[in-house]
Amino acid sequence: MTDSRIRSIVILGGGTAGWMAAAALANRFKQGVTKITLVESADIGIIGVGEATVPYIKEFLQDLNINEVDFMRATNATYKLGIDFDGWYKPNEKFIHPFAGYGARIARIPFHHYWAKMRQQNKAQELDAYCLAVQMARHNKFALPKANNDVELSSFNYAFHFDAGLFANYLSGIAQQLGVKRIQANVQHVNQHPDTGFIQSLELDNGEQIEGEFFIDCSGFKGLLIEQTLKTGYETWNQWLRCDRAVAMPCASKLAPASATRSLAMEAGWQWRIPLQHRVGNGYVYCSDFISDELAAEKLLTNLEGDALAHPKFIRFTTGMRKQAWNKNVFCLGLASGFMEPLESTSIYLIQSSLTLLLNHFPNNQYNQQLVNTVNNNLRIRQEKLRDFLILHYYANQRHGQAFWDECRTMAIPDTLSARIEHFKQTCQPQIDDMDFFSTNSWLAMFSGFNIQPNYYHPVVDDFDEQLVEKELKAIAASISNTVKDLPDHLAFIQRNITAAQ
Ligand SMILES: Cc1cc2nc3c(=O)[nH]c(=O)nc-3n(C[C@H](O)[C@H](O)[C@H](O)COP(=O)(O)OP(=O)(O)OC[C@H]3O[C@@H](n4cnc5c(N)ncnc54)[C@H](O)[C@@H]3O)c2cc1C
């Protein structure tokens, strides 16, 4: 058989998506047969937001042999144990979605079945009390999970908050060391094959023409290759996720950095607060039908913890996904592939999981359509599942009397989400399969945070003496609270292990 390997890959865009793609592809094609070129424009720049992640990012770093401390120092990163949802269920009520589980199994039945029964009788605290990571985040503590028998301390995971611009620079250095060629120029024209429509080359404003066999479109919202050239189409999800704008504004840090992302419900959306080592990232994600840009910026400004470090940056978006992530010889990533608001930090996760899928189904120069269909179908399912998880945040609110929230609570939701809610009510078990990113624990965090209670718990629970179960629950909560007392503050942990470490 002849060698049908693809010899040249061109990545358009040098934001988080572009440089993640460049580093991952260069790492895969180390033998040098496949040439990788990345084109980015200094005039256009990157979006520069996207600073909270999920634990999956650690696999990306590990694949590239990146040292975590080195990475955190280079990107001014802090640790993230979950997301602190403030006011989402009702004003002044909070819960945390942790990267962790709750309690401990008793007689092989998951903890939340016992909790469901005891909660009905007001003999249990909020689910948050039975999770070490939640209590750590509530008290601004951090320690790395232990890989030993200490069940409580090993039963959580963590992610990072980092500076998006520094992250792209950091990956750029790694990708270039791995052989990626970087070109700074503007793409002015895209040449396609006259018969097949496959992209053949990019014409740059410096006069160069960059030819390629496979193109990765990381050009941001506009999707220069996947949409403006190939007209692939976009499916919108605005009927369920009503926010369509964000205003972002970094500020000086005044408080010790929290070990969770803060997500504060606002009149027409929500505000994020992402603490970094050197500043705090803030933004208000809102629905333009319910608040003006000026008022949103004003509200954000009054909610900053320190002095603003830049003018407000306004971003417009349309929630949804590209109808096909892979079309002809173009694969799109990041904002070019679609957008879901950063409520659960899923965008960088999606870049990473899309890259993994692509690498596992990488084409040769014959472009087998089965590979394309498999990847596209897989990505559609994954994104629809993420979408449903986000919709639940809005739909389950009890913020009565606020127009935006009333509309969200009364909207028709996708059947897939209704089925999930019903399944949980009937079985006390979230409905999860292999394509779900959010685990049983994540759905439990949401259901309990929004007070969606099951009508059932496992009958084995009734075999246990109620007073004993109550005692056990108290013991778990007390043990967690004692453990947390002895852990270092998040800031002290960073200073000792990241800033001061050589
Ligand atoms: C308000 C907001 C908050 C977010 N928060 C989070 C978060 O907390 N966590 C998370 O995971 N994600 C978050 N995201 C998403 C995250 O920011 C993006 O997924 C990520 O930054 C990837 O962006 P990108 O690389 O696709 O696009 P961009 O950063 O926009 O990069 C586009 C690149 O294309 C280049 N380019 C474009 N046109 C041309 C041209 N004609 N010629 C040459 N080059 C060109 C540009 O120069 C640039 O390098 C957020 C997004 C928004 C909008």
XYZ file of C-alpha atoms and ligand atoms in Angstrom:
555
model
C 0.000 0.000 0.000
C 1.182 3.509 -0.651
C 1.924 5.907 2.163
C -1.209 8.045 2.482
C -0.244 10.041 5.552
C -1.195 13.703 5.616
C 2.004 15.745 5.248
C 0.865 19.254 6.071
C -1.549 20.626 8.650
C -2.389 24.315 8.845
C -3.919 25.790 11.998
C -5.624 29.148 11.609
C -5.675 31.081 14.903
C -3.368 31.474 17.875
C -5.807 31.690 20.781
C -6.306 28.971 23.374
C -7.812 26.649 20.731
C -5.078 27.199 18.155
C -2.157 26.688 20.495
C -3.761 23.725 22.254
C -4.234 22.139 18.820
C -0.680 22.991 17.763
C 0.878 21.511 20.896
C -1.255 18.355 20.844
C -0.746 17.693 17.124
C 2.979 18.387 17.253
C 3.256 15.990 20.163
C 1.427 13.301 18.164
C 3.334 13.845 14.901
C 6.779 14.109 16.476
C 8.515 12.103 13.784
C 8.549 15.167 11.544
C 6.796 13.662 8.508
C 3.830 15.965 9.018
C 4.583 19.666 8.906
C 2.445 21.870 11.163
C 2.029 25.593 10.552
C 0.029 28.031 12.682
C -1.103 31.398 11.339
C -2.221 34.095 13.755
C -2.941 37.770 13.427
C -1.422 40.378 15.722
C -4.032 42.862 14.445
C -7.005 40.723 15.420
C -5.617 39.258 18.645
C -7.286 36.671 20.846
C -10.480 36.848 22.868
C -8.405 36.735 26.063
C -11.126 35.411 28.377
C -11.562 31.745 29.304
C -9.713 31.405 32.538
C -11.504 28.705 34.503
C -11.070 25.020 33.728
C -12.198 21.536 34.757
C -9.886 18.769 36.064
C -9.644 17.153 32.621
C -7.095 19.872 31.711
C -4.536 18.006 33.820
C -4.554 15.148 31.305
C -3.695 17.621 28.559
C -0.750 18.917 30.578
C 0.406 15.389 31.424
C 0.300 14.284 27.767
C 2.686 17.120 26.994
C 4.901 16.298 29.994
C 4.196 19.721 31.438
C 5.167 20.178 35.045
C 2.178 21.483 36.975
C 4.154 23.907 39.137
C 5.978 25.302 36.105
C 2.658 25.723 34.307
C 1.007 27.446 37.286
C 3.895 29.845 37.668
C 3.913 30.692 33.961
C 0.177 31.380 33.822
C -0.314 33.005 37.264
C -2.682 30.176 38.054
C -4.631 29.368 41.201
C -6.416 26.159 42.169
C -10.083 25.486 41.583
C -12.096 22.969 43.611
C -15.432 23.714 41.976
C -17.911 26.488 41.326
C -19.640 28.496 44.010
C -23.197 29.210 42.835
C -24.516 32.172 44.726
C -28.195 33.113 44.452
C -29.016 30.745 41.593
C -31.682 28.740 43.379
C -33.001 31.684 45.391
C -31.427 35.031 46.301
C -29.058 34.590 49.262
C -28.866 30.792 48.942
C -25.625 29.164 47.894
C -24.263 25.807 46.886
C -20.991 24.583 45.433
C -20.587 22.262 42.484
C -17.374 20.460 43.478
C -15.059 18.170 41.526
C -15.740 15.584 44.187
C -18.159 13.109 45.697
C -20.341 13.190 48.789
C -20.158 11.197 52.007
C -19.304 7.518 51.920
C -21.121 4.377 50.812
C -22.913 2.450 53.527
C -23.673 -1.229 52.831
C -22.698 -0.611 49.200
C -25.520 1.864 48.695
C -24.449 5.378 47.642
C -24.499 7.974 50.372
C -27.089 10.193 48.730
C -29.818 7.548 49.222
C -29.336 7.804 52.993
C -29.131 11.536 52.721
C -32.384 11.673 50.681
C -34.279 9.850 53.410
C -32.817 11.822 56.290
C -33.246 15.119 54.460
C -36.966 14.441 54.032
C -37.140 14.288 57.826
C -34.949 17.321 58.406
C -32.326 15.091 60.015
C -29.558 15.899 57.568
C -27.699 19.068 56.636
C -27.340 20.370 53.074
C -25.444 17.924 50.845
C -22.530 20.424 50.860
C -21.772 19.515 54.488
C -20.735 16.002 53.430
C -18.152 16.968 50.847
C -14.581 17.763 51.746
C -13.900 19.821 48.603
C -16.970 21.981 49.195
C -15.924 22.711 52.757
C -12.372 23.449 51.644
C -13.694 25.908 49.077
C -16.080 27.496 51.597
C -13.139 28.139 53.923
C -10.694 29.141 51.186
C -8.414 26.195 51.869
C -6.394 24.018 49.563
C -4.253 20.880 49.681
C -3.515 18.359 46.985
C -5.536 15.135 47.168
C -3.562 12.328 48.765
C -3.052 9.121 46.843
C -3.247 6.909 49.923
C -5.893 5.386 52.125
C -6.988 8.634 53.635
C -10.436 8.398 52.047
C -11.578 11.916 52.719
C -8.520 13.679 51.405
C -8.229 11.537 48.309
C -11.838 11.899 47.276
C -11.649 15.136 45.342
C -10.137 16.513 42.202
C -9.091 20.018 41.189
C -8.575 22.247 38.194
C -7.059 25.707 37.643
C -7.860 29.338 37.088
C -5.243 30.835 34.776
C -4.480 33.872 32.657
C -5.756 33.057 29.149
C -3.160 35.212 27.371
C -0.280 33.668 29.332
C -1.663 30.166 28.698
C -1.654 30.721 24.916
C 1.947 32.078 25.125
C 3.056 29.150 27.235
C 1.615 26.592 24.815
C 3.006 28.541 21.890
C 6.533 28.086 23.307
C 5.988 24.350 23.758
C 4.442 23.858 20.323
C 7.255 25.746 18.608
C 9.826 23.669 20.471
C 8.033 20.613 19.112
C 8.505 21.959 15.583
C 5.386 24.024 14.836
C 6.053 26.903 12.449
C 4.393 30.137 13.561
C 3.446 32.843 11.076
C 2.106 36.232 12.080
C -0.071 37.593 9.292
C -3.675 38.147 8.259
C -5.455 35.671 6.028
C -6.878 37.652 3.132
C -8.178 34.941 0.882
C -8.910 31.229 1.066
C -8.376 29.067 -2.034
C -10.580 26.027 -2.587
C -10.375 23.135 -5.027
C -12.724 24.067 -7.892
C -14.425 20.637 -7.921
C -14.389 19.331 -4.364
C -14.457 22.596 -2.419
C -11.616 21.279 -0.230
C -9.406 24.073 1.030
C -6.036 24.184 -0.670
C -4.274 27.265 0.652
C -4.471 30.496 2.626
C -3.301 33.749 1.080
C -1.693 36.062 3.627
C -1.293 39.843 3.616
C 2.500 39.426 3.674
C 2.312 37.874 0.211
C 2.845 34.281 1.380
C 0.587 31.454 0.304
C 0.270 28.630 2.860
C -0.739 25.317 1.355
C -2.097 22.475 3.439
C -3.780 19.104 3.218
C -5.716 19.431 6.485
C -6.869 22.666 8.136
C -7.859 23.338 11.734
C -10.045 26.405 12.030
C -9.399 28.165 15.342
C -10.185 31.629 14.008
C -12.704 32.496 16.738
C -16.424 33.276 16.499
C -16.378 34.073 12.779
C -15.104 30.629 11.723
C -13.209 31.914 8.706
C -12.759 28.468 7.133
C -15.602 26.353 8.517
C -18.321 28.993 8.053
C -17.242 31.923 5.948
C -15.649 29.630 3.384
C -17.429 26.261 3.668
C -20.846 27.601 4.826
C -21.297 24.681 7.203
C -24.194 26.176 9.180
C -24.827 26.845 12.852
C -27.509 25.482 15.162
C -28.634 27.992 17.794
C -29.758 27.166 21.328
C -30.883 30.644 22.382
C -34.386 29.454 23.158
C -32.932 27.658 26.202
C -29.790 29.572 27.020
C -31.015 33.131 26.753
C -27.805 35.042 27.522
C -26.209 36.529 24.418
C -23.613 39.000 25.695
C -20.860 39.385 28.227
C -18.903 42.293 29.579
C -15.503 41.441 31.044
C -13.282 43.569 33.263
C -10.251 42.456 35.291
C -9.618 44.088 38.652
C -6.919 44.231 41.317
C -7.065 41.527 43.986
C -8.142 42.769 47.371
C -9.234 39.523 48.959
C -7.334 36.257 49.342
C -7.940 34.157 46.199
C -10.901 31.809 46.540
C -10.319 28.136 45.754
C -13.513 28.027 43.656
C -14.860 30.062 40.753
C -17.610 32.360 41.933
C -20.814 32.495 39.916
C -23.227 35.093 41.236
C -26.784 35.241 39.874
C -27.658 38.756 38.676
C -30.836 40.451 37.491
C -30.412 39.400 33.838
C -27.747 36.693 33.951
C -24.766 36.049 36.165
C -21.356 37.326 37.129
C -18.127 35.356 37.249
C -15.205 36.036 39.545
C -12.003 34.150 38.787
C -9.099 34.777 41.156
C -5.584 34.604 39.703
C -2.275 35.164 41.454
C -1.899 38.722 40.123
C -5.474 39.902 39.485
C -9.117 38.862 39.401
C -11.047 38.141 36.193
C -14.653 39.361 36.265
C -17.503 39.346 33.819
C -21.258 39.697 33.590
C -22.944 37.265 31.193
C -26.388 38.661 30.369
C -29.408 38.579 28.128
C -29.687 41.756 26.070
C -33.516 41.524 26.091
C -33.439 42.270 29.816
C -30.559 44.709 30.400
C -28.602 47.253 28.342
C -24.840 47.027 27.774
C -24.309 50.228 29.764
C -26.270 49.019 32.772
C -24.596 45.600 32.701
C -21.153 47.264 32.749
C -22.254 49.554 35.574
C -23.518 46.609 37.657
C -20.289 44.725 37.063
C -18.192 47.720 38.053
C -20.014 48.104 41.368
C -19.399 44.432 42.119
C -15.608 44.391 41.649
C -13.520 43.533 44.691
C -10.689 45.940 43.729
C -9.875 48.729 41.253
C -10.698 48.016 37.608
C -7.551 47.261 35.593
C -9.009 47.788 32.108
C -11.971 49.264 30.298
C -14.999 47.001 29.964
C -14.732 44.573 27.061
C -18.086 43.728 25.462
C -18.530 40.357 23.765
C -21.554 39.230 21.742
C -22.253 35.564 21.188
C -24.834 33.154 19.856
C -25.157 30.012 21.900
C -25.107 26.868 19.818
C -22.878 24.614 17.782
C -21.509 24.355 14.278
C -23.643 21.786 12.416
C -20.520 19.780 11.593
C -17.230 20.275 13.426
C -15.497 18.429 10.595
C -16.436 19.406 7.045
C -14.312 18.341 4.035
C -10.673 18.907 5.078
C -11.491 21.431 7.835
C -11.935 20.671 11.521
C -12.998 23.545 13.745
C -12.172 24.076 17.376
C -12.893 26.589 20.123
C -15.139 29.546 19.368
C -15.172 28.623 15.660
C -16.979 25.408 16.596
C -19.716 26.918 18.737
C -20.325 28.573 22.044
C -21.830 27.787 25.392
C -21.555 30.359 28.149
C -18.738 29.725 30.654
C -21.067 28.683 33.459
C -19.306 25.352 33.947
C -16.000 26.118 32.186
C -16.808 23.687 29.398
C -15.215 25.469 26.418
C -11.592 24.546 27.056
C -12.769 21.050 27.997
C -14.533 20.842 24.598
C -11.393 21.981 22.770
C -9.459 19.240 24.526
C -12.016 16.473 24.012
C -12.528 17.449 20.345
C -8.784 17.265 19.819
C -8.643 13.844 21.445
C -11.460 12.622 19.208
C -9.773 14.008 16.122
C -6.431 12.446 17.017
C -8.120 9.090 17.618
C -9.835 9.266 14.229
C -7.183 11.115 12.289
C -7.666 10.897 8.513
C -5.210 9.944 5.821
C -5.338 11.782 2.513
C -8.298 9.648 1.348
C -10.747 11.286 3.838
C -12.865 8.348 4.896
C -16.375 9.748 5.444
C -17.041 7.228 8.234
C -14.336 8.867 10.334
C -15.878 12.266 9.712
C -19.388 11.068 10.620
C -18.214 9.282 13.760
C -16.430 12.354 15.062
C -19.266 14.737 14.167
C -21.942 12.537 15.762
C -19.889 12.028 18.874
C -19.292 15.754 19.272
C -22.956 16.557 18.749
C -24.016 14.157 21.504
C -21.390 15.475 23.918
C -22.376 19.083 23.314
C -26.090 18.422 23.687
C -25.404 16.795 27.038
C -23.358 19.800 28.197
C -26.115 22.092 26.937
C -28.737 20.271 29.025
C -26.575 20.528 32.129
C -26.329 24.301 31.638
C -30.053 24.700 30.953
C -30.844 23.066 34.292
C -29.082 25.969 36.066
C -31.620 28.400 34.674
C -34.725 26.275 34.497
C -34.564 25.142 38.125
C -34.316 28.639 39.607
C -36.816 29.876 42.183
C -36.029 33.582 41.777
C -39.676 34.528 41.516
C -40.628 38.017 40.401
C -37.520 38.719 38.282
C -38.497 38.844 34.611
C -35.400 37.101 33.221
C -35.518 34.312 35.782
C -39.286 33.891 35.529
C -38.902 33.384 31.784
C -36.140 30.803 32.297
C -38.160 28.873 34.874
C -41.238 28.648 32.679
C -39.566 27.843 29.351
C -40.040 24.510 27.567
C -36.857 22.479 28.024
C -35.394 19.740 25.789
C -37.022 16.313 26.272
C -33.607 14.899 27.112
C -33.363 17.173 30.144
C -36.960 16.526 31.278
C -36.164 12.808 31.098
C -33.066 13.252 33.249
C -34.951 15.159 35.927
C -37.738 12.594 35.970
C -35.259 9.721 36.096
C -33.586 11.215 39.138
C -36.909 11.800 40.907
C -37.962 8.211 40.306
C -34.650 6.435 40.996
C -32.533 8.760 43.175
C -29.829 8.176 40.585
C -28.690 10.608 37.856
C -28.905 9.119 34.366
C -25.350 8.961 33.022
C -23.704 7.230 30.062
C -20.237 7.100 28.458
C -20.753 10.304 26.507
C -21.560 12.390 29.583
C -18.843 14.671 30.813
C -20.705 15.620 33.985
C -20.710 12.747 36.411
C -23.238 11.470 38.920
C -21.717 13.790 41.531
C -22.089 16.853 39.308
C -25.758 16.146 38.650
C -26.277 15.466 42.355
C -24.731 18.827 43.166
C -27.193 20.507 40.805
C -30.256 18.567 41.929
C -29.569 19.202 45.586
C -28.489 22.822 44.986
C -31.805 23.475 43.252
C -33.757 21.412 45.750
C -34.939 18.816 43.225
C -35.650 15.889 45.521
C -36.130 12.212 44.631
C -39.368 10.377 45.455
C -37.438 7.190 46.065
C -34.412 5.945 47.969
C -32.996 2.422 48.047
C -35.029 0.178 50.430
C -31.845 -1.072 52.115
C -31.669 2.344 53.748
C -34.711 1.383 55.848
C -32.844 -1.681 57.171
C -30.687 0.654 59.222
C -31.695 2.139 62.503
C -32.501 5.777 61.806
C -30.647 7.065 64.826
C -27.536 5.225 63.703
C -27.777 6.730 60.226
C -28.248 10.172 61.714
C -25.205 9.612 63.902
C -23.170 8.430 60.916
C -24.107 11.518 58.910
C -23.104 13.759 61.798
C -19.809 11.910 62.125
C -18.992 12.361 58.421
C -19.762 16.094 58.534
C -17.720 16.512 61.738
C -14.770 14.608 60.352
C -14.761 16.762 57.208
C -14.999 19.926 59.205
C -12.092 18.835 61.452
C -9.974 17.923 58.450
C -10.602 21.302 56.846
C -9.493 23.196 59.961
C -5.987 21.768 59.652
C -5.518 22.449 55.941
C -3.536 25.438 54.652
C -5.199 28.537 53.231
C -5.310 28.527 49.447
C -3.066 31.604 49.241
C -0.512 30.162 51.666
C -0.459 26.906 49.697
C 0.218 28.766 46.447
C 2.897 30.952 48.019
C 4.680 27.965 49.489
C 4.344 25.520 46.590
C 4.136 27.659 43.469
C 5.485 31.172 43.959
C 8.381 30.250 46.239
C 9.203 26.852 44.683
C 12.248 26.809 42.406
C -17.120 35.830 27.987
C -16.411 34.508 27.842
C -15.907 33.866 28.956
C -15.282 32.613 28.828
N -14.847 31.945 29.938
C -14.366 30.690 29.813
C -13.949 29.926 30.925
O -13.958 30.399 32.059
N -13.510 28.666 30.722
C -13.458 28.111 29.486
O -13.111 26.932 29.356
N -13.764 28.841 28.395
C -14.233 30.085 28.528
N -14.565 30.807 27.420
C -14.287 30.264 26.097
C -12.807 30.487 25.780
O -12.493 31.846 25.893
C -12.514 30.035 24.367
O -12.993 28.740 24.189
C -11.029 30.033 24.136
O -10.464 31.248 24.488
C -10.738 29.705 22.723
O -10.808 30.820 21.890
P -10.330 30.605 20.406
O -8.903 30.222 20.427
O -11.288 29.702 19.743
O -10.546 32.039 19.734
P -9.727 33.423 19.869
O -9.086 33.586 21.185
O -10.722 34.475 19.431
O -8.580 33.307 18.788
C -8.813 33.490 17.412
C -7.480 33.501 16.697
O -7.718 33.540 15.283
C -6.860 34.503 14.709
N -7.485 35.012 13.479
C -8.781 35.327 13.278
N -8.953 35.781 12.024
C -7.749 35.729 11.409
C -7.276 36.082 10.121
N -8.083 36.573 9.162
N -5.958 35.909 9.853
C -5.115 35.416 10.788
N -5.517 35.061 12.033
C -6.808 35.239 12.329
C -6.721 35.567 15.778
O -5.564 36.354 15.562
C -6.592 34.688 17.024
O -5.257 34.289 17.167
C -15.143 32.051 27.542
C -15.591 32.754 26.415
C -16.224 33.962 26.557
C -16.710 34.681 25.314
